[in-house]
Short mmCIF file of C-alpha atoms in Angstrom, two decimals:
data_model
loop_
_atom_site.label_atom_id
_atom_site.label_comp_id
_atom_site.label_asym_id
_atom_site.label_seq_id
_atom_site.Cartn_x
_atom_site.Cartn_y
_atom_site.Cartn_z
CA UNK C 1 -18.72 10.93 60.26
CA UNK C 2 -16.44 13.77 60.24
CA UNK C 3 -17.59 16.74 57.82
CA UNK C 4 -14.49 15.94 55.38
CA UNK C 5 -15.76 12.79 54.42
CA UNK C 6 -18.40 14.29 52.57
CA UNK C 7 -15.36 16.71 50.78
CA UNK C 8 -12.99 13.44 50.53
CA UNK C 9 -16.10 11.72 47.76
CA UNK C 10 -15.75 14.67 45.94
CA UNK C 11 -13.55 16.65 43.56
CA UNK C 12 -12.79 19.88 41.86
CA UNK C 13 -10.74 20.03 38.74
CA UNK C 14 -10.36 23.57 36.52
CA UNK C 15 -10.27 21.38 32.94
CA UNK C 16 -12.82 18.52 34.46
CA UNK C 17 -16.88 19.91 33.79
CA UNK C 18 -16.04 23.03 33.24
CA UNK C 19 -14.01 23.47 37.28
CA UNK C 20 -17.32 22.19 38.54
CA UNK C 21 -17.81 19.98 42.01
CA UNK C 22 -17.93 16.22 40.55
CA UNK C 23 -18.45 13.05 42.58
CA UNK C 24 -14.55 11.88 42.58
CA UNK C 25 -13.86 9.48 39.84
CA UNK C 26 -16.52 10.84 37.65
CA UNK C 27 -17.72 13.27 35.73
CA UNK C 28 -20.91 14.16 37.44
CA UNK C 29 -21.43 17.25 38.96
CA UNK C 30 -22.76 17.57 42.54
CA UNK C 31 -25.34 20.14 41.48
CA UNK C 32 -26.95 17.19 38.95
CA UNK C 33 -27.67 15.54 42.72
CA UNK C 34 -29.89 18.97 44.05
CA UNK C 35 -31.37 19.17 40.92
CA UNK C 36 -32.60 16.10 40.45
CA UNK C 37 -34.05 15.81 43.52
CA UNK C 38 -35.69 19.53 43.79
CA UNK C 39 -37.33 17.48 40.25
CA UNK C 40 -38.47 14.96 42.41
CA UNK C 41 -36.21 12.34 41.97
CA UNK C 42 -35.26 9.84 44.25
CA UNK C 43 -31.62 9.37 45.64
CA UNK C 44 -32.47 5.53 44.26
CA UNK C 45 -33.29 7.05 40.33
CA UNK C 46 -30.24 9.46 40.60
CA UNK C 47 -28.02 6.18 41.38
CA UNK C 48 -29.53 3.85 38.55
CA UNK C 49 -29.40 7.27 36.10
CA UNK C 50 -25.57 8.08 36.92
CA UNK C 51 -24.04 4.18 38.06
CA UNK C 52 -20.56 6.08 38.58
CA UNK C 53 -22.00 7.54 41.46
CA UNK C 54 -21.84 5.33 44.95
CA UNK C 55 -24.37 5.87 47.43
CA UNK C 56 -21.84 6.48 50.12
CA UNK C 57 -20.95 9.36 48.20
CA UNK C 58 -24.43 10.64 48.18
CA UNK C 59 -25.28 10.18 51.55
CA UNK C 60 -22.18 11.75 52.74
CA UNK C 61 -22.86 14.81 50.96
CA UNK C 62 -25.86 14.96 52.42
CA UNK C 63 -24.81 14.37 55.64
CA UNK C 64 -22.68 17.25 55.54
CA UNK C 65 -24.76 19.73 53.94
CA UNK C 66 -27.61 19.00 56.50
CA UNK C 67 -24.74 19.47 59.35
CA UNK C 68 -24.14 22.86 57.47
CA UNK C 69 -27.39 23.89 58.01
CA UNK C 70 -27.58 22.86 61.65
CA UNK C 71 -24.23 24.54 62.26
CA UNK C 72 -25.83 27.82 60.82
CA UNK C 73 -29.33 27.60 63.14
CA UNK C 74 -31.16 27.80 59.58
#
């Protein structure tokens, strides 16, 4: 999966949540993702809490954040 896959699921408006990153087609932001599951959460509990959400988009992001981190040697 090529790293813009990740960006393509998501979305960035300046009068949508405040200009924040959003899953695209809703109004949740990415950060609700982190912070749920730094809370403990479970990717399956953040899907059945915010059903806009696929978990293709998820997973995706995730995908390319852990690439991120591989790509820095972190």
């Amino acid at each position: 999966m090529e790293n813009t896959k990740a960006l393509d699921m998501l979305e960035r408006h300046p009068d949508k949540v405040s200009g924040a990153w959003v899953f695209k087609g809703t109004r949740v932001p990415v950060s609700a993702l982190f912070e749920n599951l730094k809370d403990g959460a479970s990717i399956d509990q953040f899907l059945e809490w915010f059903p806009g959400v696929a978990r293709a988009q998820v997973e995706a992001l995730l995908d390319y954040e852990l690439r991120q981190l591989e790509q820095t040697g972190r």
